[in-house]
GROMACS .gro file of C-alpha atoms in nm:
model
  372
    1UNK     CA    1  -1.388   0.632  -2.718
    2UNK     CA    2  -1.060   0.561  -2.567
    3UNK     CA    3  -0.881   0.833  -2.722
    4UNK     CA    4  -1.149   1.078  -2.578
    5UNK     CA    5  -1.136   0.900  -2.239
    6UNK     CA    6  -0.749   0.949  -2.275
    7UNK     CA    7  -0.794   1.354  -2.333
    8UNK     CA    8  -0.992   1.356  -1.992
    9UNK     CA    9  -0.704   1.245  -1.783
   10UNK     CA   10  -0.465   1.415  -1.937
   11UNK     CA   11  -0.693   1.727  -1.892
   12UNK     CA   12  -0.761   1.651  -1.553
   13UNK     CA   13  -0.393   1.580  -1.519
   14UNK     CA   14  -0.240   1.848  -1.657
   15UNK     CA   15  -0.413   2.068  -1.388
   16UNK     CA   16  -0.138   1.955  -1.138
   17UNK     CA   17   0.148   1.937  -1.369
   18UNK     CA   18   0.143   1.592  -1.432
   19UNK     CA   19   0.237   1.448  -1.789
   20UNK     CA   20   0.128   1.122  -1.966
   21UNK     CA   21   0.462   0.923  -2.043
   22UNK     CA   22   0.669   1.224  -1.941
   23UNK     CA   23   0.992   1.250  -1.835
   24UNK     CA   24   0.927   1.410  -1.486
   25UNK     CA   25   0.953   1.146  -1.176
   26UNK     CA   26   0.598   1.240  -1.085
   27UNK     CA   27   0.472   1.177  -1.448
   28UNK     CA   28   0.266   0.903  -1.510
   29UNK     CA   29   0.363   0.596  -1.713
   30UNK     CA   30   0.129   0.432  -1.882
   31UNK     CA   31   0.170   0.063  -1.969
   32UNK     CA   32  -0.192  -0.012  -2.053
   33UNK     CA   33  -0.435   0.244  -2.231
   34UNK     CA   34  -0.711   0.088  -2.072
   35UNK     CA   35  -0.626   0.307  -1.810
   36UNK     CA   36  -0.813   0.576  -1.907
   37UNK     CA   37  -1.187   0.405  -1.895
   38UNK     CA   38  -1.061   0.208  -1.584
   39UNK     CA   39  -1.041   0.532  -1.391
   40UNK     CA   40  -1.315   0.724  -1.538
   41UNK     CA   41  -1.549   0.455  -1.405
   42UNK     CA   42  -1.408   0.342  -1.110
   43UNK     CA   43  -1.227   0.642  -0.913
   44UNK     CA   44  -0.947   0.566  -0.667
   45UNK     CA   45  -1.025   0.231  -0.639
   46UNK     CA   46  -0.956   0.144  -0.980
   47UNK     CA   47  -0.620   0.389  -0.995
   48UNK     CA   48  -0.529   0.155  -0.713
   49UNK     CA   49  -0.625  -0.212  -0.847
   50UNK     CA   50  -0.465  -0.109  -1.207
   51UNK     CA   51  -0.131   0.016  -1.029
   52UNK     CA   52  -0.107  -0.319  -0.842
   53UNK     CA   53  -0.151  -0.493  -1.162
   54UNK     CA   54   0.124  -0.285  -1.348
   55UNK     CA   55  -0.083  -0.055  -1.607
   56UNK     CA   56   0.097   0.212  -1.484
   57UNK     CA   57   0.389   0.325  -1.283
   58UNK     CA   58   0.531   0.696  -1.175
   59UNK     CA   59   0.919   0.726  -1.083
   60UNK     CA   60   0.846   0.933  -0.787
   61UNK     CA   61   0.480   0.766  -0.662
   62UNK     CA   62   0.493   1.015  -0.322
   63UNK     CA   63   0.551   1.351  -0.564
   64UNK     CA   64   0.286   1.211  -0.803
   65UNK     CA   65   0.025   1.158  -0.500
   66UNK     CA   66   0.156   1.523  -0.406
   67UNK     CA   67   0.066   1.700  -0.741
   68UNK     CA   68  -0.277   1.536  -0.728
   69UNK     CA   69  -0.393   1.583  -0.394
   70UNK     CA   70  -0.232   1.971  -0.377
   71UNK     CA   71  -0.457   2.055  -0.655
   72UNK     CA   72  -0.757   1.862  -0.528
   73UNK     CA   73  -0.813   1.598  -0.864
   74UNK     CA   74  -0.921   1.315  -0.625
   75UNK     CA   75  -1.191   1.507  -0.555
   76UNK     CA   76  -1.315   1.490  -0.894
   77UNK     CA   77  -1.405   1.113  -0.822
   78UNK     CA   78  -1.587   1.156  -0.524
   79UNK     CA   79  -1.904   1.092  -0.731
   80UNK     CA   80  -1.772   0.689  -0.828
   81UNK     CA   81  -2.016   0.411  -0.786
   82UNK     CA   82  -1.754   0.297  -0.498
   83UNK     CA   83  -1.726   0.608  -0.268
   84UNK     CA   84  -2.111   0.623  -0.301
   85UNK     CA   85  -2.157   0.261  -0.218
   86UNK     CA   86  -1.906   0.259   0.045
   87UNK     CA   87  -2.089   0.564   0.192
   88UNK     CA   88  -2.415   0.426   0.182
   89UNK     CA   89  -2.322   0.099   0.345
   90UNK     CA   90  -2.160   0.297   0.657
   91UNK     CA   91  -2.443   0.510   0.696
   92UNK     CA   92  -2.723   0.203   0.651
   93UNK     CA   93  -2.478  -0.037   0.875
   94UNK     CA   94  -2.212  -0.065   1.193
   95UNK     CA   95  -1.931  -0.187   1.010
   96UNK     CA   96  -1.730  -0.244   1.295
   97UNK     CA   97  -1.921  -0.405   1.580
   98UNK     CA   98  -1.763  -0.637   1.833
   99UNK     CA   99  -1.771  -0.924   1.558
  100UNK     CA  100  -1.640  -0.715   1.257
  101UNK     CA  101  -1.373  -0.527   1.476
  102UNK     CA  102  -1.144  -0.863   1.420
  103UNK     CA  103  -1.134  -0.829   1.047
  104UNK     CA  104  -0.868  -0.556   1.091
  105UNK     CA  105  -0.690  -0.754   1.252
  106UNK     CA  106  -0.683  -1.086   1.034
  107UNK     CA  107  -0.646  -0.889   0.713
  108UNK     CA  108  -0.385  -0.626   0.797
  109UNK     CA  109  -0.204  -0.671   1.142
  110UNK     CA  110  -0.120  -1.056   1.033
  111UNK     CA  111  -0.032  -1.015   0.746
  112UNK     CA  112   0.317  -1.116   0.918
  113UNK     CA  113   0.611  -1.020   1.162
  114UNK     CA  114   0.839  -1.059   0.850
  115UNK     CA  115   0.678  -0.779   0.669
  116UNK     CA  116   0.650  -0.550   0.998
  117UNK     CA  117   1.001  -0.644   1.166
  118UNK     CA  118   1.172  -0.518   0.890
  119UNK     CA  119   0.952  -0.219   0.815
  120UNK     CA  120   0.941  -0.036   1.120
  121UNK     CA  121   1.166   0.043   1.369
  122UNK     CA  122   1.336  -0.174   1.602
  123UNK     CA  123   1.020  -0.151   1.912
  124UNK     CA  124   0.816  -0.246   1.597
  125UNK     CA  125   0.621   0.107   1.639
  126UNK     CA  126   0.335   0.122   1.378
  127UNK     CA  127   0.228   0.455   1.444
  128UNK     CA  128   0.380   0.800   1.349
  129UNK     CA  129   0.725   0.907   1.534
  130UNK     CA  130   0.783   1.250   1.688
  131UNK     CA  131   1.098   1.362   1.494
  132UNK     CA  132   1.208   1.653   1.673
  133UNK     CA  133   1.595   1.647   1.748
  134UNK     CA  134   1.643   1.307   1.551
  135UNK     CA  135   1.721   1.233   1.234
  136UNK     CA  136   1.660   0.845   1.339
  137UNK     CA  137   1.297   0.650   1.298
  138UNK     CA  138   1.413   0.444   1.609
  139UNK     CA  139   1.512   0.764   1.806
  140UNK     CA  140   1.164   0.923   1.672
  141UNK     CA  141   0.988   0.633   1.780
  142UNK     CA  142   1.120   0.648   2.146
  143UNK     CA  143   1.081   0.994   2.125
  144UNK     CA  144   0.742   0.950   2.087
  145UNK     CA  145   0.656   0.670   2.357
  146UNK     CA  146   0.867   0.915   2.625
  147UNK     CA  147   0.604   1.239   2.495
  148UNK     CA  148   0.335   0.965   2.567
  149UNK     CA  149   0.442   0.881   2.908
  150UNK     CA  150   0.541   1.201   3.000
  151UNK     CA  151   0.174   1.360   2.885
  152UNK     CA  152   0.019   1.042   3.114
  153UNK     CA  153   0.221   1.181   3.421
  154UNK     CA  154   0.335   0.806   3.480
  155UNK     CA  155   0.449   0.674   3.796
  156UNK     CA  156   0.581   0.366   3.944
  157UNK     CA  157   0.298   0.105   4.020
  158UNK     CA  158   0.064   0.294   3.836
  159UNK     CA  159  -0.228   0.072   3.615
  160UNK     CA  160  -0.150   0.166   3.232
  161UNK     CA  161  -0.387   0.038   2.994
  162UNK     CA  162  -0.306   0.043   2.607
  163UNK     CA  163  -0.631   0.013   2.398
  164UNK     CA  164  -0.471  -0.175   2.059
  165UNK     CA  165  -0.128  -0.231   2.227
  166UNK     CA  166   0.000  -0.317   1.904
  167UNK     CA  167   0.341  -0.577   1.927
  168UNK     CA  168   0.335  -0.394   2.283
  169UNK     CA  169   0.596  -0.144   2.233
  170UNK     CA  170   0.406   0.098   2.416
  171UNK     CA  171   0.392  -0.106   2.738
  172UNK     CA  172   0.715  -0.233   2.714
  173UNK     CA  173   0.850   0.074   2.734
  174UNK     CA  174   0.624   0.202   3.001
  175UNK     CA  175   0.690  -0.089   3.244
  176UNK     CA  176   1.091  -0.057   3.193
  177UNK     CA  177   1.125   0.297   3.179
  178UNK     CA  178   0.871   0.441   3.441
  179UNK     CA  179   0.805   0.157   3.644
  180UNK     CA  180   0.374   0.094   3.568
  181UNK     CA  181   0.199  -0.220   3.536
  182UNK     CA  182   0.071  -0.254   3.227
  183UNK     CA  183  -0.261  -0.406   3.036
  184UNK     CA  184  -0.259  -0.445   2.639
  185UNK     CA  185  -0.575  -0.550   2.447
  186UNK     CA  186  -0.569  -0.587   2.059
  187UNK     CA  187  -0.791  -0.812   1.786
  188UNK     CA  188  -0.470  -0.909   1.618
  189UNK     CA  189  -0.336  -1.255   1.690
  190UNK     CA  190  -0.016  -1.195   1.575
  191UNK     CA  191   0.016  -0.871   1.755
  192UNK     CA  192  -0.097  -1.054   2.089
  193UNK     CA  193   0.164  -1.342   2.051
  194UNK     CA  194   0.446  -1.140   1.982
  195UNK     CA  195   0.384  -0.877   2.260
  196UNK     CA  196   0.316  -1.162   2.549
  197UNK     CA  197   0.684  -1.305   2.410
  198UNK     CA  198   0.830  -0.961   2.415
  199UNK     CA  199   0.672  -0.870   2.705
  200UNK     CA  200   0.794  -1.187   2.919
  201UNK     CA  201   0.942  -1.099   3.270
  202UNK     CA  202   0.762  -0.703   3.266
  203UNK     CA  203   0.434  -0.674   3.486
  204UNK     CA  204   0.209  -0.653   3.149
  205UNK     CA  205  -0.106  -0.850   3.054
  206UNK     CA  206  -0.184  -0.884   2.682
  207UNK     CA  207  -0.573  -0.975   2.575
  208UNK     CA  208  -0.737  -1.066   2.258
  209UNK     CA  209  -1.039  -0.840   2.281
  210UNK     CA  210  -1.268  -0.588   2.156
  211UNK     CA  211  -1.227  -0.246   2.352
  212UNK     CA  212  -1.607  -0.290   2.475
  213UNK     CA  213  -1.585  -0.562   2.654
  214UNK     CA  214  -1.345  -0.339   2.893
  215UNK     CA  215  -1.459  -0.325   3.295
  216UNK     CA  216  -1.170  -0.309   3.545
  217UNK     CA  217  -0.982   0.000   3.701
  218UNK     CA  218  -0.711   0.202   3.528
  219UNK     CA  219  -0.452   0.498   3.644
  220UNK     CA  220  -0.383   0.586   3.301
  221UNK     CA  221  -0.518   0.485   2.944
  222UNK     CA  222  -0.344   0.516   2.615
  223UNK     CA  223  -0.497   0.476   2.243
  224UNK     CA  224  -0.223   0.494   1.971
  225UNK     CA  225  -0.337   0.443   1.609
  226UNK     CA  226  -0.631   0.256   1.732
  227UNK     CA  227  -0.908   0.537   1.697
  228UNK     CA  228  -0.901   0.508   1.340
  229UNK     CA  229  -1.095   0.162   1.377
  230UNK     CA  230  -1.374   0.300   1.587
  231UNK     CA  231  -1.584   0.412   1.339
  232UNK     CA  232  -1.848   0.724   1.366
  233UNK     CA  233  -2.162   0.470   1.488
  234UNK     CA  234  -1.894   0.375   1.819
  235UNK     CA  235  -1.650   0.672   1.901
  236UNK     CA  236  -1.958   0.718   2.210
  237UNK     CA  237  -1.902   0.326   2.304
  238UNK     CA  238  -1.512   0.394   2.251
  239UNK     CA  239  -1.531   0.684   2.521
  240UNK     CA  240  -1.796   0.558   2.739
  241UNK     CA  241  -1.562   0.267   2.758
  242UNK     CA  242  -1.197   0.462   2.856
  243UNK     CA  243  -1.465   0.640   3.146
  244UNK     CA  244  -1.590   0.294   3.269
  245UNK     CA  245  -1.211   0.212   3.305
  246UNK     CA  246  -1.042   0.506   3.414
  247UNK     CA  247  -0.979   0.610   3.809
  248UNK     CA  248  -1.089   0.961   3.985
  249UNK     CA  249  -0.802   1.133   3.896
  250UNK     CA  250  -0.703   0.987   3.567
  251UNK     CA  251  -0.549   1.051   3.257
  252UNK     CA  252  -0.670   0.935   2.890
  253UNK     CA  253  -0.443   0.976   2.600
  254UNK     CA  254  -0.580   0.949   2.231
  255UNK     CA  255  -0.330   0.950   1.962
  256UNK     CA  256  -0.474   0.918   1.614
  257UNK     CA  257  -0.467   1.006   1.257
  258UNK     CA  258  -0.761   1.245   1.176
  259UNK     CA  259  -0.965   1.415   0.931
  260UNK     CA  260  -0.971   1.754   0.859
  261UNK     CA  261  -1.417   1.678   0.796
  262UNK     CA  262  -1.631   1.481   0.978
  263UNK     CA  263  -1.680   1.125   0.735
  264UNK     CA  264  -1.849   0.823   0.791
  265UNK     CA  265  -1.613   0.594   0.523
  266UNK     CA  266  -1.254   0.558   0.375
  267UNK     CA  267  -1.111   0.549   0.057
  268UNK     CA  268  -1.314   0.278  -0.114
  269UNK     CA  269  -0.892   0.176  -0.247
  270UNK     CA  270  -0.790   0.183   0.156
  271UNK     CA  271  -1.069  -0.013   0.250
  272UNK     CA  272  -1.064  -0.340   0.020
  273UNK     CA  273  -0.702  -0.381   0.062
  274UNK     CA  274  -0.531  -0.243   0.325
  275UNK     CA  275  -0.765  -0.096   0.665
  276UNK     CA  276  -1.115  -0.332   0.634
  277UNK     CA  277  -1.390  -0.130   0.793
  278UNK     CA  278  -1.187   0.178   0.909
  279UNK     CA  279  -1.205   0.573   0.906
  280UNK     CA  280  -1.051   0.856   0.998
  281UNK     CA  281  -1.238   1.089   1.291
  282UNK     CA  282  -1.267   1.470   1.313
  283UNK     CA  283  -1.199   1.694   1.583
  284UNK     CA  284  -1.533   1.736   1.573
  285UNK     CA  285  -1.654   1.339   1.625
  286UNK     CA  286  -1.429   1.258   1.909
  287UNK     CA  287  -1.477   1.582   2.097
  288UNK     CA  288  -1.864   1.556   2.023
  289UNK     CA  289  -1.863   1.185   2.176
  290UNK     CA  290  -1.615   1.273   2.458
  291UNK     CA  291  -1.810   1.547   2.601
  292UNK     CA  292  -2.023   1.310   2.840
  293UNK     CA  293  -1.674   1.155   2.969
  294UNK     CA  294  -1.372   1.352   2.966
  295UNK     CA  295  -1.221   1.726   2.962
  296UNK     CA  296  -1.016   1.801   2.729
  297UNK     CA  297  -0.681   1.905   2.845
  298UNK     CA  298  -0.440   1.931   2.545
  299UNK     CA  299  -0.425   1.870   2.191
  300UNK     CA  300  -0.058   1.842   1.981
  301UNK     CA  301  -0.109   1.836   1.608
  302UNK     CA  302   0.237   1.675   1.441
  303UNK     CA  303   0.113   1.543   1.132
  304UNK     CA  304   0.383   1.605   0.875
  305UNK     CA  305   0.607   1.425   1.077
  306UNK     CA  306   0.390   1.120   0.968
  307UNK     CA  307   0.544   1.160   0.637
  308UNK     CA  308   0.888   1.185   0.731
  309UNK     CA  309   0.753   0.817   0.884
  310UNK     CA  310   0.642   0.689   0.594
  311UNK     CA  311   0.921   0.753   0.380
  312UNK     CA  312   1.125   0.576   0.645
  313UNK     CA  313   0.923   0.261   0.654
  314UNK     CA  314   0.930   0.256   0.254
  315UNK     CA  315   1.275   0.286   0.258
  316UNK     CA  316   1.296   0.039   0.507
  317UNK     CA  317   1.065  -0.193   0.326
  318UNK     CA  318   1.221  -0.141  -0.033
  319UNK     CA  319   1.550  -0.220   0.107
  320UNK     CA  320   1.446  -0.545   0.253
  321UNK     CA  321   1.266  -0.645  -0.044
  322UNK     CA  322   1.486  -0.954  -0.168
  323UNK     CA  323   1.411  -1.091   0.167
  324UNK     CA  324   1.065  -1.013   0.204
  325UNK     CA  325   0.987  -1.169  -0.143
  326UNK     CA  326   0.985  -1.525  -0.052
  327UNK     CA  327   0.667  -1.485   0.128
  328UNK     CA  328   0.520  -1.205  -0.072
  329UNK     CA  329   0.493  -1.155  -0.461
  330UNK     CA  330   0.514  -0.869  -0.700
  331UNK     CA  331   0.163  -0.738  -0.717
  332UNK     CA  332   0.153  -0.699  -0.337
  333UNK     CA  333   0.506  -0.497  -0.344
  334UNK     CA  334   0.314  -0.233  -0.516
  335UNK     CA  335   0.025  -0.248  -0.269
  336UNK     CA  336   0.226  -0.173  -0.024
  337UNK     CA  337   0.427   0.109  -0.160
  338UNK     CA  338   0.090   0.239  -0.330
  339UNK     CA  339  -0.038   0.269   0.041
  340UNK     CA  340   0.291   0.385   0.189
  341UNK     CA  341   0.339   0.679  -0.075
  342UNK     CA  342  -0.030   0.832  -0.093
  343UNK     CA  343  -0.021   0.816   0.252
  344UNK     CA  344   0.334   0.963   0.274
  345UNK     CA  345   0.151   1.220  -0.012
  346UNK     CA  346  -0.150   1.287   0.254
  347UNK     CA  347  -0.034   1.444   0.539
  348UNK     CA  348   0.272   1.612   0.311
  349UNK     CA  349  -0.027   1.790   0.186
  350UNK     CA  350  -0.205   1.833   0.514
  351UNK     CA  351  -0.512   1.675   0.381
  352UNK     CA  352  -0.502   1.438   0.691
  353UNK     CA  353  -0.332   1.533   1.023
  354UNK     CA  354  -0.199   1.334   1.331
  355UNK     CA  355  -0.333   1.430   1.683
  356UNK     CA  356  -0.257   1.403   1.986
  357UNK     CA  357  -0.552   1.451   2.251
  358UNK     CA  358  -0.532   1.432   2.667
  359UNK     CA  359  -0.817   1.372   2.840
  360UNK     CA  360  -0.871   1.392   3.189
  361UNK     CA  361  -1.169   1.243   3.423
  362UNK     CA  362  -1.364   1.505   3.492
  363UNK     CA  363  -1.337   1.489   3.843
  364UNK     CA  364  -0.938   1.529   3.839
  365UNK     CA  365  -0.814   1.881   4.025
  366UNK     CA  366  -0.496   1.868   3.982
  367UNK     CA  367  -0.392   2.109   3.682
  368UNK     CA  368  -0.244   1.917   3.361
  369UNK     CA  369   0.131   2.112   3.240
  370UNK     CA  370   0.183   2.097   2.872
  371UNK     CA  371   0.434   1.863   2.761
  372UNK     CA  372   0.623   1.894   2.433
   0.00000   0.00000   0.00000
């Protein structure tokens, strides 16, 4: 049985160029010849658990990920008991109601500043950077708040509001740089301690709260890497909330990883272990649940730069490694690089992109310009 389950991979395998025990840096080791069973039963999910436990390693994990997903052989496990029970959950159940919209936050965002200090850039950005003109993640990463602000037509004394404000680079930014007053909600502890330190002196409020529980008056709102937590049964709630907030003539900026098909569950791999209770949106979900609110004004589609991203924070992460070790042990190194590279493989192979959407209220005159 386990020599025939070992022909099916290697078929399936082969397909993209891949090699068993090859000598290519995208060919897959294998430590473990359980493997083969493992994966035929359990999909992604178990590729993912046996990887963290060390049946298998590739030299090159990103160009591996990129071989598989260019020639479509995830799809072949579509049909595993847990994308189907993972699908029928989020269709039978809100998995991210007011209550369950902390879990994200417990289980990923405080995880600890140690890991994310030394991952990402110096503003602690966890979202993608806009690399054009800089070979630098910290010059990408201000890049990318200045496109933000700019797009938001910011002014001094203007009400900014940052739905998942993150360590509150965002506001930060905002408040020193264009002069607003700024309001940051997140369900991350961590994320809110940090930012109300970092924050200290600047006009900027930082809240613990879900996004629904939102009711005061806003010039401008701002959504980076947040949208991805909505989840199809709320992207309505998510708008309906920006509208409650947002003034007459007021500007609403979504930025957010997306998918190229309207979903209603992750990666069944993603989900246990690194995003609880997350998905990615279509064009198609957020513009269907945005109609009753907002006018769309723009959209700016820079997804491969969320590789070059990636890479960085891997690089970043790998080379802080000895440090990061005293707090965090082997099998959780390859977690994290497992989710760094596939997702670094993703959007290489445009099977996910990065978006950029402006909305305006629909009651705003003024024309929007294009900003780049």
């Amino acid at each position: 049985m386990a020599k025939k389950e070992k022909n099916v991979i290697e078929g399936y395998l082969s397909e993209a160029g891949i090699r068993i025990n090859g000598r290519n840096p995208w060919d897959l080791q294998v430590h473990d010849d359980r493997l083969y069973g493992r994966i035929l039963a359990g999909g992604s999910l178990a590729a993912g658990e046996s990887y963290m436990e060390g049946w298998w390693d590739a030299a090159k994990l990103d160009k591996f990920f990129e071989k598989v997903l260019e020639t479509k052989l995830n799809e072949r496990f579509y049909r595993s008991f847990p994308v189907i029970w993972l699908g029928l959950k989020n269709k039978m159940f809100n998995a991210q109601t007011v209550k369950r919209s902390y879990k994200v936050g417990r289980e990923h965002y405080d995880r600890g500043i140690e890991l994310f200090s030394r991952m990402l850039d110096k503003r602690l950005i966890y979202s993608c950077g806009y690399w054009k003109n800089t070979e630098t993640l910290d010059q990408a990463q201000e890049n990318k708040l200045d496109l933000i602000c700019r797009k938001l037509e910011l002014k001094p004394g203007m009400r900014l509001l940052d739905i998942g404000c993150g360590w509150g680079g965002l506001l930060k930014y905002a408040a020193e740089n264009y002069g607003v007053k700024g309001t940051g909600i997140t369900v991350s502890k961590d994320q809110a301690n940090y930012s109300r330190e970092s924050c200290k002196g600047l006009p900027i409020t930082i809240n613990l709260m879900d996004y629904r529980k939102l009711n005061e008056p806003f010039d401008r709102i701002a959504s980076v890497g947040m949208t991805e937590h909505v989840g199809a049964k709320n992207y309505k709630a998510f708008m309906k909330a920006a509208s409650r907030c947002l003034k007459d003539d007021g500007l609403f900026l979504v930025h957010t990883i997306g998918s190229n098909c309207s979903v209603t569950h992750t990666d069944p791999w993603i989900e246990k272990y690194i995003f609880p209770n997350s998905m990615l949106p279509s064009l198609a979900q957020l513009t269907d649940a945005a109609e009753p609110f907002f006018r769309m004004e723009d959209l700016h589609s820079f997804g491969p730069y969320y590789d070059r991203t990636l890479m960085a924070w891997d690089q970043n992460f790998r080379n802080t490694w000895d440090e990061l070790q005293e707090k965090y042990d082997e099998p959780f190194y390859r977690m994290w690089r497992y989710y760094l590279m596939s997702s670094a493989a993703s959007f290489r192979t445009r099977q996910i992109q990065l978006w950029q959407i402006l909305f305006a209220n629909p009651s705003r005159k003024t024309m929007v310009e294009t900003i780049r």
